[in-house]
Short mmCIF file of the C-alpha atoms (twelve columns), coordinates in Angstrom:
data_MODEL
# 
_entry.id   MODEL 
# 
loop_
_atom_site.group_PDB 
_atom_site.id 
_atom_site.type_symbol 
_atom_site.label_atom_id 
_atom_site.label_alt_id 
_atom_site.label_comp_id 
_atom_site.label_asym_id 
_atom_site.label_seq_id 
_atom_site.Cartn_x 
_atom_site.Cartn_y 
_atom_site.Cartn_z 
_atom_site.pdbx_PDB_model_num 
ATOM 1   C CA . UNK A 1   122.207 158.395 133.430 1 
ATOM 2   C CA . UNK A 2   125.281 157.037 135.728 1 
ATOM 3   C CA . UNK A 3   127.590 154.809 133.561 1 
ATOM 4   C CA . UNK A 4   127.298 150.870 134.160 1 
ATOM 5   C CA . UNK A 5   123.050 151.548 135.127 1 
ATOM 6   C CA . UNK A 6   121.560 148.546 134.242 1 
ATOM 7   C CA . UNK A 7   118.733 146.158 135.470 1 
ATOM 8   C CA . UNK A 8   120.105 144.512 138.245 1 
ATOM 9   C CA . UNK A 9   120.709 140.602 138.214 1 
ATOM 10  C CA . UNK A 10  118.037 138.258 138.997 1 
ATOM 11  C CA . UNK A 11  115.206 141.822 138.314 1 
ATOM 12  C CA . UNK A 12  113.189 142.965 135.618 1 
ATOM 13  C CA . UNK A 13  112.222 146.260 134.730 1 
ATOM 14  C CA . UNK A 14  109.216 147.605 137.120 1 
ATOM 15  C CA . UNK A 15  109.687 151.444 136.204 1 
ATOM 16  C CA . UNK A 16  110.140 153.616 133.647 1 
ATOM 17  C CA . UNK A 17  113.814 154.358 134.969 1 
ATOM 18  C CA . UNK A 18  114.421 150.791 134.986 1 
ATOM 19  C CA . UNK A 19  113.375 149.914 131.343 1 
ATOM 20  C CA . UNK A 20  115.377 152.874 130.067 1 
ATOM 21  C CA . UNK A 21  118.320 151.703 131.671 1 
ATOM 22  C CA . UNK A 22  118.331 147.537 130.084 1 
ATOM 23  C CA . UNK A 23  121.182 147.143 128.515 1 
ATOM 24  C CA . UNK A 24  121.361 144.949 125.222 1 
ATOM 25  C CA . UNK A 25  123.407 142.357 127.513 1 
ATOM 26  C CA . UNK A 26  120.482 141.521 130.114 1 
ATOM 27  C CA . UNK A 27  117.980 141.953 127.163 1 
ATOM 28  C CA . UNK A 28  119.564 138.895 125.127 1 
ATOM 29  C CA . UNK A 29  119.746 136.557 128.681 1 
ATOM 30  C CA . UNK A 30  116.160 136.960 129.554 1 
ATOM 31  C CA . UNK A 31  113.722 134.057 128.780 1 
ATOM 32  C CA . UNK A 32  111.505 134.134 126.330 1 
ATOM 33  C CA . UNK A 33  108.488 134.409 129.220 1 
ATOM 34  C CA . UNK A 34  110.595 137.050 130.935 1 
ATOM 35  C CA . UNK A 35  111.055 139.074 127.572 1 
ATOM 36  C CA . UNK A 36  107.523 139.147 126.875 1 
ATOM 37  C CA . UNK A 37  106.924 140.361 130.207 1 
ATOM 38  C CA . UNK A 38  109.576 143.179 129.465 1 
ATOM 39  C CA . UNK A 39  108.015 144.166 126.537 1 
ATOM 40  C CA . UNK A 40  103.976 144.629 128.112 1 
ATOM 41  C CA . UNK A 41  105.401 146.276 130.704 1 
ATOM 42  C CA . UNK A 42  107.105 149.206 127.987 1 
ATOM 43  C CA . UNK A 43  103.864 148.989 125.653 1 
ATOM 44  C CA . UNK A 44  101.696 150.080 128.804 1 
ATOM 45  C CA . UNK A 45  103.902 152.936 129.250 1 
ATOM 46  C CA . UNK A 46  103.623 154.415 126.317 1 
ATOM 47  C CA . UNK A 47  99.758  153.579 126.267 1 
ATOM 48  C CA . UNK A 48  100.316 151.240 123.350 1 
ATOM 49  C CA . UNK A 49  99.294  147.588 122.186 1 
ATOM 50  C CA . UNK A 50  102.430 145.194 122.096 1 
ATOM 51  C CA . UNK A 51  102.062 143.569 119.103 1 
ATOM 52  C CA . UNK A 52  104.337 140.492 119.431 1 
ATOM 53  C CA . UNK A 53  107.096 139.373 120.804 1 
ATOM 54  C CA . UNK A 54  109.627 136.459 119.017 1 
ATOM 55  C CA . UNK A 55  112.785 134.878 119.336 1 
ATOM 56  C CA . UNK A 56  115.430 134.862 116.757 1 
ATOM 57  C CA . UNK A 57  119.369 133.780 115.984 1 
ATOM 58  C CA . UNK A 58  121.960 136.715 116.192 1 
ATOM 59  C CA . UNK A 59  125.306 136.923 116.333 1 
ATOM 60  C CA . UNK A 60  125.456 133.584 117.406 1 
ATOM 61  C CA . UNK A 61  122.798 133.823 120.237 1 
ATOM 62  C CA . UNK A 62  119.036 134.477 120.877 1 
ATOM 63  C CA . UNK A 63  117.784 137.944 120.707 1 
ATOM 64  C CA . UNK A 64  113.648 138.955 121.386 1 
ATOM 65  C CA . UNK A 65  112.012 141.532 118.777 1 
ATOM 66  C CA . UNK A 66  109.751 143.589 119.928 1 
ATOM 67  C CA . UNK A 67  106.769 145.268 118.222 1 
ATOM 68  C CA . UNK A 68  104.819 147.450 119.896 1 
ATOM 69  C CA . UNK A 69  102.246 149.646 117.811 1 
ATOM 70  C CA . UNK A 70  100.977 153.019 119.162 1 
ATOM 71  C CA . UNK A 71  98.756  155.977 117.225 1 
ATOM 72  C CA . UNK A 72  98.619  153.161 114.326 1 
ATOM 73  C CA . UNK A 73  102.646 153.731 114.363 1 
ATOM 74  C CA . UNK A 74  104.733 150.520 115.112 1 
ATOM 75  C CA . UNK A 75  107.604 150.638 117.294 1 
ATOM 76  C CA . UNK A 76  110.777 148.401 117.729 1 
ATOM 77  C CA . UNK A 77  112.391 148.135 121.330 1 
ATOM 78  C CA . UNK A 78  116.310 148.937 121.038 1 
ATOM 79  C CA . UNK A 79  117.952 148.144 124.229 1 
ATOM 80  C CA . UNK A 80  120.689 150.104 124.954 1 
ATOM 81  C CA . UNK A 81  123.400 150.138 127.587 1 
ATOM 82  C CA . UNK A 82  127.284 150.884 126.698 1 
ATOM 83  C CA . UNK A 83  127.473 149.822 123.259 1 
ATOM 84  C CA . UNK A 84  130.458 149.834 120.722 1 
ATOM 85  C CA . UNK A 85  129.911 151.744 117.759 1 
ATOM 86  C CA . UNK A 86  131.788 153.007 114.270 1 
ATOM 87  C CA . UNK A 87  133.596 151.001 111.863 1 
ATOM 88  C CA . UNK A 88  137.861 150.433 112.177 1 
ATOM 89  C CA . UNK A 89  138.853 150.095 108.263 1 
ATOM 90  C CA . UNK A 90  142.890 149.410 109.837 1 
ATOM 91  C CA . UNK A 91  141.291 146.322 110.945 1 
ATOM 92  C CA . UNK A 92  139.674 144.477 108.402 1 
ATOM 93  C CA . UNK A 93  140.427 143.167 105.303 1 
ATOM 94  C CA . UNK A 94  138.444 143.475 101.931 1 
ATOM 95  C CA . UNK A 95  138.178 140.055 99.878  1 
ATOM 96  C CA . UNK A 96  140.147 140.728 96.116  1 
ATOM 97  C CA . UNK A 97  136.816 140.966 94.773  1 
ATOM 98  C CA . UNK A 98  135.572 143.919 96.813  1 
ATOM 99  C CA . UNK A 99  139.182 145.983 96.449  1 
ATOM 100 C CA . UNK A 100 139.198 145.188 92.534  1 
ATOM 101 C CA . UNK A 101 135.718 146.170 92.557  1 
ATOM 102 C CA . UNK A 102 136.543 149.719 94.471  1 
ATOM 103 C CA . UNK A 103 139.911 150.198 91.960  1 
ATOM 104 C CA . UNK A 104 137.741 150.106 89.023  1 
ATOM 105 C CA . UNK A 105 135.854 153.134 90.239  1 
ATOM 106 C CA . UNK A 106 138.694 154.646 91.659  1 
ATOM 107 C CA . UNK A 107 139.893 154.352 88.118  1 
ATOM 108 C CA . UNK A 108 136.580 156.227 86.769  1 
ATOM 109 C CA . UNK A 109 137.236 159.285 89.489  1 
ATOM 110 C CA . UNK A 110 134.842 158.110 92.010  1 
ATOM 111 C CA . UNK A 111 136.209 157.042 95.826  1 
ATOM 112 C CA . UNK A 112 137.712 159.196 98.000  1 
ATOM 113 C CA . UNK A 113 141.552 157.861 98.413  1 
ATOM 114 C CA . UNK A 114 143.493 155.142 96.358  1 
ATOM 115 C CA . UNK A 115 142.593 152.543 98.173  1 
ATOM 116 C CA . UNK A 116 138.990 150.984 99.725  1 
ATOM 117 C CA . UNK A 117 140.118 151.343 103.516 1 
ATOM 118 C CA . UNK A 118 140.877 155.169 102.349 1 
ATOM 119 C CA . UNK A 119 137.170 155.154 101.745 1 
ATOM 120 C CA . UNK A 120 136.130 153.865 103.958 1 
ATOM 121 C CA . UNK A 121 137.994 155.828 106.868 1 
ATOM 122 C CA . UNK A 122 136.229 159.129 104.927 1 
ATOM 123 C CA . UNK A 123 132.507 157.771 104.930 1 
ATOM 124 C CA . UNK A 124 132.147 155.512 107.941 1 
ATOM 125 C CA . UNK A 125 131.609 156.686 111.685 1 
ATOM 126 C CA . UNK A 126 135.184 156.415 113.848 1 
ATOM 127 C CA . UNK A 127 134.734 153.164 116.277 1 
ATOM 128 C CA . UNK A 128 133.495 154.423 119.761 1 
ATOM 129 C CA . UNK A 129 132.036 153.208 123.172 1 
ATOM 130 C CA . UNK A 130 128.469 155.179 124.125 1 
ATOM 131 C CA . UNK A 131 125.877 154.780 126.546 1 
ATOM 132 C CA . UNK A 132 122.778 154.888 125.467 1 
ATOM 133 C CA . UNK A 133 118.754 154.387 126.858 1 
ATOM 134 C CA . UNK A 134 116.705 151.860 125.954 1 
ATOM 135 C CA . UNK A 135 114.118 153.071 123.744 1 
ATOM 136 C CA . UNK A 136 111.309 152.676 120.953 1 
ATOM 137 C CA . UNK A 137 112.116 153.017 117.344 1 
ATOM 138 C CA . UNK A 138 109.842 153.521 114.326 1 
ATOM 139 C CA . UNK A 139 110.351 150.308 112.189 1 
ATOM 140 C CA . UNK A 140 109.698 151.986 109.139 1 
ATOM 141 C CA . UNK A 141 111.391 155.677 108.632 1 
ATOM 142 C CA . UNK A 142 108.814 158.445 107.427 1 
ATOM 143 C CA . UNK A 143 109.267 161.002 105.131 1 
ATOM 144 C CA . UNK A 144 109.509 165.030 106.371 1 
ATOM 145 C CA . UNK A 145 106.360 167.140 105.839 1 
ATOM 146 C CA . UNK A 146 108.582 170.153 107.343 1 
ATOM 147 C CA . UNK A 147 112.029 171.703 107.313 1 
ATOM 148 C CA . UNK A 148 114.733 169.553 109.255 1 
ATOM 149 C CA . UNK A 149 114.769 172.786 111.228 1 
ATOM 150 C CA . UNK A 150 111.411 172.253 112.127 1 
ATOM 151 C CA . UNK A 151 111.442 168.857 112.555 1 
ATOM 152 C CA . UNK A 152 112.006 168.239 116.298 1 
ATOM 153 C CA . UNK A 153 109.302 170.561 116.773 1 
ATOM 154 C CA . UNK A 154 107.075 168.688 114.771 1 
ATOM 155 C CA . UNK A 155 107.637 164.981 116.282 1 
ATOM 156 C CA . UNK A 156 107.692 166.875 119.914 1 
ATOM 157 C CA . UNK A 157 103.366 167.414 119.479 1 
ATOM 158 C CA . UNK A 158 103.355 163.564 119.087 1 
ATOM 159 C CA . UNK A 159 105.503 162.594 121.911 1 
ATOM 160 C CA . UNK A 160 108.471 161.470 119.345 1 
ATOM 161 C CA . UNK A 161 111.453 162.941 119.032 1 
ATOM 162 C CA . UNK A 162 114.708 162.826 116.389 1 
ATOM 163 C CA . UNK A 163 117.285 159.533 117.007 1 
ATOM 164 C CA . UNK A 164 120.741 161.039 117.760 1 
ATOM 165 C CA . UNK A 165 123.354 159.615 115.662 1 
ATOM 166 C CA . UNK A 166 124.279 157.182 117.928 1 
ATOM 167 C CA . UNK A 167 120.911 155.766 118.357 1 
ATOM 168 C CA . UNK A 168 120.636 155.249 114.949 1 
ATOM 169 C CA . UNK A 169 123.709 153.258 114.097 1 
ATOM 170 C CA . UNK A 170 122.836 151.394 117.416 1 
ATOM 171 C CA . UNK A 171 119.663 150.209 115.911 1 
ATOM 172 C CA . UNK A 172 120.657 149.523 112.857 1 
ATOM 173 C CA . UNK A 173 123.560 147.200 113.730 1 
ATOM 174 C CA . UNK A 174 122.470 145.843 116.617 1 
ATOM 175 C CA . UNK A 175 125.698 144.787 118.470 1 
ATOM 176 C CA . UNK A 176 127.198 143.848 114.984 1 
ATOM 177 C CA . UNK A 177 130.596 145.170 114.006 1 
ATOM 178 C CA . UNK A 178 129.962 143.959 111.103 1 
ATOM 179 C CA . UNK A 179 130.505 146.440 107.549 1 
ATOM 180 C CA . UNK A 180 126.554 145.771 107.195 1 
ATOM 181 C CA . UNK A 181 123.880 145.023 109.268 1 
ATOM 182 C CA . UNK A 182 124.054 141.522 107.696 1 
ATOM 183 C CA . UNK A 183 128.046 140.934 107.589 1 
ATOM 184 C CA . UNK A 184 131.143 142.295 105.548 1 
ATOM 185 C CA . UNK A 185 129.935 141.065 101.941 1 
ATOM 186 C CA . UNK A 186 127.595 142.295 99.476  1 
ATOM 187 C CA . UNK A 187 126.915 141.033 95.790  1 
ATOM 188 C CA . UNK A 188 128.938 142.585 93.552  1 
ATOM 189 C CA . UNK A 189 127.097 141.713 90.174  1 
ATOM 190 C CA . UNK A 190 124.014 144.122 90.800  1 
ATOM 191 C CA . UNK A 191 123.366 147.113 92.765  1 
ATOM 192 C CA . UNK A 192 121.093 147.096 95.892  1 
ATOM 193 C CA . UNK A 193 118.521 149.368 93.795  1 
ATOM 194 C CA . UNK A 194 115.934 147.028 92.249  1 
ATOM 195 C CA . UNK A 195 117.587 144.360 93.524  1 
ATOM 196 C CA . UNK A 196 114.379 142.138 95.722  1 
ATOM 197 C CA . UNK A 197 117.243 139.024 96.590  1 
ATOM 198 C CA . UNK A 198 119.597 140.732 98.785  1 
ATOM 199 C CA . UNK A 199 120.149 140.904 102.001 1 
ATOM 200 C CA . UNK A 200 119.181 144.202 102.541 1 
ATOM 201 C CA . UNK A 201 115.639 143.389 101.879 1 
ATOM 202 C CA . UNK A 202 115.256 141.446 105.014 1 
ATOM 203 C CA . UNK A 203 114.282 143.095 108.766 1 
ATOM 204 C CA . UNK A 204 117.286 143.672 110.397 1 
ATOM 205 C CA . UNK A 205 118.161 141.724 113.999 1 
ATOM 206 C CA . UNK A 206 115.750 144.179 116.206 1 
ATOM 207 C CA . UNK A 207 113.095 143.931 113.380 1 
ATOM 208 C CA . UNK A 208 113.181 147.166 111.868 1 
ATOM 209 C CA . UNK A 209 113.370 147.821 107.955 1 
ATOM 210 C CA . UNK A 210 116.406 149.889 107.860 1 
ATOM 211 C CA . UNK A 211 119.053 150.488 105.380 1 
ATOM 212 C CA . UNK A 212 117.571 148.494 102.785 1 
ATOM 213 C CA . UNK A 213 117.053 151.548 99.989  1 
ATOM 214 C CA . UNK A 214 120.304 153.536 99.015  1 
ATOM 215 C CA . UNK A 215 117.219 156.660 97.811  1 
ATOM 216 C CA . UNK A 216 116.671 156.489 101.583 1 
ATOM 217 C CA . UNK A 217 118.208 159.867 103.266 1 
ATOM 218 C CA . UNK A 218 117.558 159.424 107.074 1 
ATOM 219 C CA . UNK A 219 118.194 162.316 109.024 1 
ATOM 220 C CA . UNK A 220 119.321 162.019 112.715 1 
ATOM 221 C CA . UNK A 221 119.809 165.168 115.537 1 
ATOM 222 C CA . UNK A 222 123.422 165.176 113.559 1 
ATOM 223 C CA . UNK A 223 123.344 167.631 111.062 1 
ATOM 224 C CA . UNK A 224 126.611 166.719 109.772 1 
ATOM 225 C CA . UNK A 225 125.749 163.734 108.553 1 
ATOM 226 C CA . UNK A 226 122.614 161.461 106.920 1 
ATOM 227 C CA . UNK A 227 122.270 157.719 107.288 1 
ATOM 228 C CA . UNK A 228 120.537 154.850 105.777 1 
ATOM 229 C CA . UNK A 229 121.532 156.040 102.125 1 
ATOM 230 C CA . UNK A 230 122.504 158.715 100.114 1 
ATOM 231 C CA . UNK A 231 119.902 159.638 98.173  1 
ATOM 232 C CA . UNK A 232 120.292 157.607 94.711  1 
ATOM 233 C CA . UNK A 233 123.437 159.200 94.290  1 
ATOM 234 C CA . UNK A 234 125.789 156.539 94.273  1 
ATOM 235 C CA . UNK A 235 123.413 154.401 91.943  1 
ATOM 236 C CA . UNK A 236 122.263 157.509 89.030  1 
ATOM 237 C CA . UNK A 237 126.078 158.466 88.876  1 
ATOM 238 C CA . UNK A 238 127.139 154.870 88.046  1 
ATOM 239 C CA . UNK A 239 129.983 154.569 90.957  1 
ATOM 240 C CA . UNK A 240 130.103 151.029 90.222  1 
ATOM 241 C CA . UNK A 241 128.567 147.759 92.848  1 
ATOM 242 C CA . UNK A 242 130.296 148.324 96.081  1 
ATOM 243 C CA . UNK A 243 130.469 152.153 96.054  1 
ATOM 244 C CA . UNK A 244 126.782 151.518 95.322  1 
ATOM 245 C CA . UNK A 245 126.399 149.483 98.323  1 
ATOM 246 C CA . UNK A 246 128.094 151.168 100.724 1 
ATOM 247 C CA . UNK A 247 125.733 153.535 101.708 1 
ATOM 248 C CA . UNK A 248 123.788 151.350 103.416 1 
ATOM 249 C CA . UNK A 249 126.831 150.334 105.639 1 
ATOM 250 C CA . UNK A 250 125.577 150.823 109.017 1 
ATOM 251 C CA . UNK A 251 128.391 153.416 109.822 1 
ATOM 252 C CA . UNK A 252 128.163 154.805 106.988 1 
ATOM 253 C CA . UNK A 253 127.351 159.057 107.505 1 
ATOM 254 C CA . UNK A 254 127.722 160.501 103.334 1 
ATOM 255 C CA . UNK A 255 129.184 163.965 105.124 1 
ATOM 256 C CA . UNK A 256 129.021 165.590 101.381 1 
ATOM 257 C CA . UNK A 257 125.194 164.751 100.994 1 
ATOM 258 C CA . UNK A 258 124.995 166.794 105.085 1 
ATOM 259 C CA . UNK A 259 125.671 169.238 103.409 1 
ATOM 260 C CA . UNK A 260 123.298 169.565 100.200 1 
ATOM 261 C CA . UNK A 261 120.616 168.498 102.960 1 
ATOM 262 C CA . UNK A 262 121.262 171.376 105.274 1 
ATOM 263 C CA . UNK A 263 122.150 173.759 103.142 1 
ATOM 264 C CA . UNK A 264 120.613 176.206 100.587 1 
ATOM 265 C CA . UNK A 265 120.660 173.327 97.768  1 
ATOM 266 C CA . UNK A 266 118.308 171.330 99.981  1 
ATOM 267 C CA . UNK A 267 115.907 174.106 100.213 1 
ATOM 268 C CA . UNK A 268 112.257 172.613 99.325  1 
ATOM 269 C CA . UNK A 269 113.141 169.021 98.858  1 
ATOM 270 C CA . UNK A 270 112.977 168.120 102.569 1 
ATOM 271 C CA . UNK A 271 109.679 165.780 101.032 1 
ATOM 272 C CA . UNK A 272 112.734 163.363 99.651  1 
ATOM 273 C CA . UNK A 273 113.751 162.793 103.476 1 
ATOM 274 C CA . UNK A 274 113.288 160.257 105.922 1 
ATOM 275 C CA . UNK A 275 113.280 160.311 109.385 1 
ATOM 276 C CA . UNK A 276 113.114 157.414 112.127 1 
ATOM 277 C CA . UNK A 277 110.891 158.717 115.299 1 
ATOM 278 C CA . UNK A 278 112.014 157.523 118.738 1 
ATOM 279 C CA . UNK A 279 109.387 156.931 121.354 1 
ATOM 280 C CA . UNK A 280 111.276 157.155 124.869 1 
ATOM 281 C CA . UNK A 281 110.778 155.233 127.914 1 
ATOM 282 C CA . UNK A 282 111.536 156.651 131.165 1 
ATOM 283 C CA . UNK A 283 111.096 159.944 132.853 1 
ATOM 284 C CA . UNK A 284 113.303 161.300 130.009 1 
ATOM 285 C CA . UNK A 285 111.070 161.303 127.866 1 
ATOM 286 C CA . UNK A 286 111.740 163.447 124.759 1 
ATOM 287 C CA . UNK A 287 115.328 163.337 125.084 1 
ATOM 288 C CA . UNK A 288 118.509 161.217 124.444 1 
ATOM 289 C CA . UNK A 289 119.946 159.741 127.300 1 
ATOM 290 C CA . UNK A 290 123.530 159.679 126.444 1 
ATOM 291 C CA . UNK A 291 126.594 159.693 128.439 1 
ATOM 292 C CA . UNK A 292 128.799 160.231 124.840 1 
ATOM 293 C CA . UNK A 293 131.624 158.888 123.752 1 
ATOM 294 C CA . UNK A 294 134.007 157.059 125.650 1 
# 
């Protein structure tokens, strides 16, 4: 898809090229009439049932969910466009509590670096500029009942197909820059496990229930990375709040726990993993429309 391909001012989508090319920008301007309008016109092309369609506060503005349920799966509509992506730990600044926090592990050997940002740099997803379709997500992730190697295969017979990296982190934030879907802070007096008063029990901006359970391990076409958690790790090894939290930091990509996934370790467990099926729109269907990285 041509850099810059959007809906054109003053239009709506009226073909599958059209929808896969709305860009998060145009989405959020639409009226709540038009949006509905938007969102029939992608259920019918996937021969589903739109399920509703609402109106709610982000980043400041309005932004429309989407639900549309197909095969008794539901679906979230991600709009897409040229979208900025990754985390810049140079940038921002952890509060006292959250780098006092991260020394006191550091202190028990857990971290990687002597200081948070050092972390942080290691985990978290470089900041980047893509271009990426519109498309449906899965608003709940589903666990494998194959190998990861047979996993595109296996979402293919069901007109799915495996979220790229980018996709993912695209959903999940949803335009925020942002250390979490929901902001930079997270408690520090509990970890997220257990825990049914934090923010990460709530539906993120486009409506899907994402990063909200650090036992999650969401597997994208990436297979140098996981996302959406790291597998209880952080929480059974007693890291300490934030490191315990920070796996479900929307950049957040656990490299070591790739590995273990991919490897001969992660032989026979592939039952423990998640993954989030994308549902394209378009003539492209069953594969990522992505320009990469600027």
């Amino acid at each position: 898809m041509p850099s810059g391909s959007s809906v054109p001012s003053g239009t709506t989508p009226d073909s599958p090229d059209s929808l896969a090319a709305l860009t998060l920008g145009r989405w959020r301007s639409f009226e709540p009439a038009t949006a509905r309008r938007v969102a029939r016109e992608a259920a019918d092309l996937v021969r589903g049932r739109l399920i509703g369609v609402e109106t709610v506060e982000h980043l400041g503005g309005p932004l429309h969910r989407v639900r549309i349920e197909r095969d008794g799966q539901e679906f979230a509509l991600i709009p897409g466009g040229r979208v900025t992506l990754g985390f810049d730990p140079e940038t921002w600044r952890p509060t006292a509590e959250q780098a006092a926090d991260y020394a006191a592990s550091q202190k028990q050997g857990f971290g990687y670096g002597a200081d948070l940002r050092e972390h942080l740099a290691h985990m978290l997803s470089p900041r980047r500029d893509v271009l990426l379709a519109t498309v449906l997500m899965a608003v709940e992730g589903e666990r494998l009942t194959e190998p990861p190697a047979d996993l595109p295969a296996v979402l293919a017979e069901r007109g799915l197909r495996v979220p790229t990296s980018d996709e993912w982190e695209h959903a999940c934030g949803a335009g925020a820059d942002t250390l979490f879907r929901w902001g930079d802070d997270c408690p520090l007096d509990r970890v997220p496990y257990g825990d049914r008063t934090g923010p990460h029990n709530e539906p993120n901006a486009f409506g899907l229930r994402i990063a909200h359970d650090t036992y999650s391990t969401e597997l994208t076409s990436d297979t140098g990375e996981v996302r959406g958690g790291d597998g209880g790790e952080s929480v059974c090894g007693g890291y300490g709040h934030l490191l315990a939290w920070l796996p479900l930091a929307t950049a957040h990509t656990h490299p070591d726990l790739a590995e273990f996934v991919y490897g001969e370790d992660g032989d026979g467990l592939y039952d423990d993993f998640t993954v989030r099926p994308v549902l394209p729109l378009g003539r492209t269907a069953g594969h990522a429309v992505t320009a990469g990285r600027a």
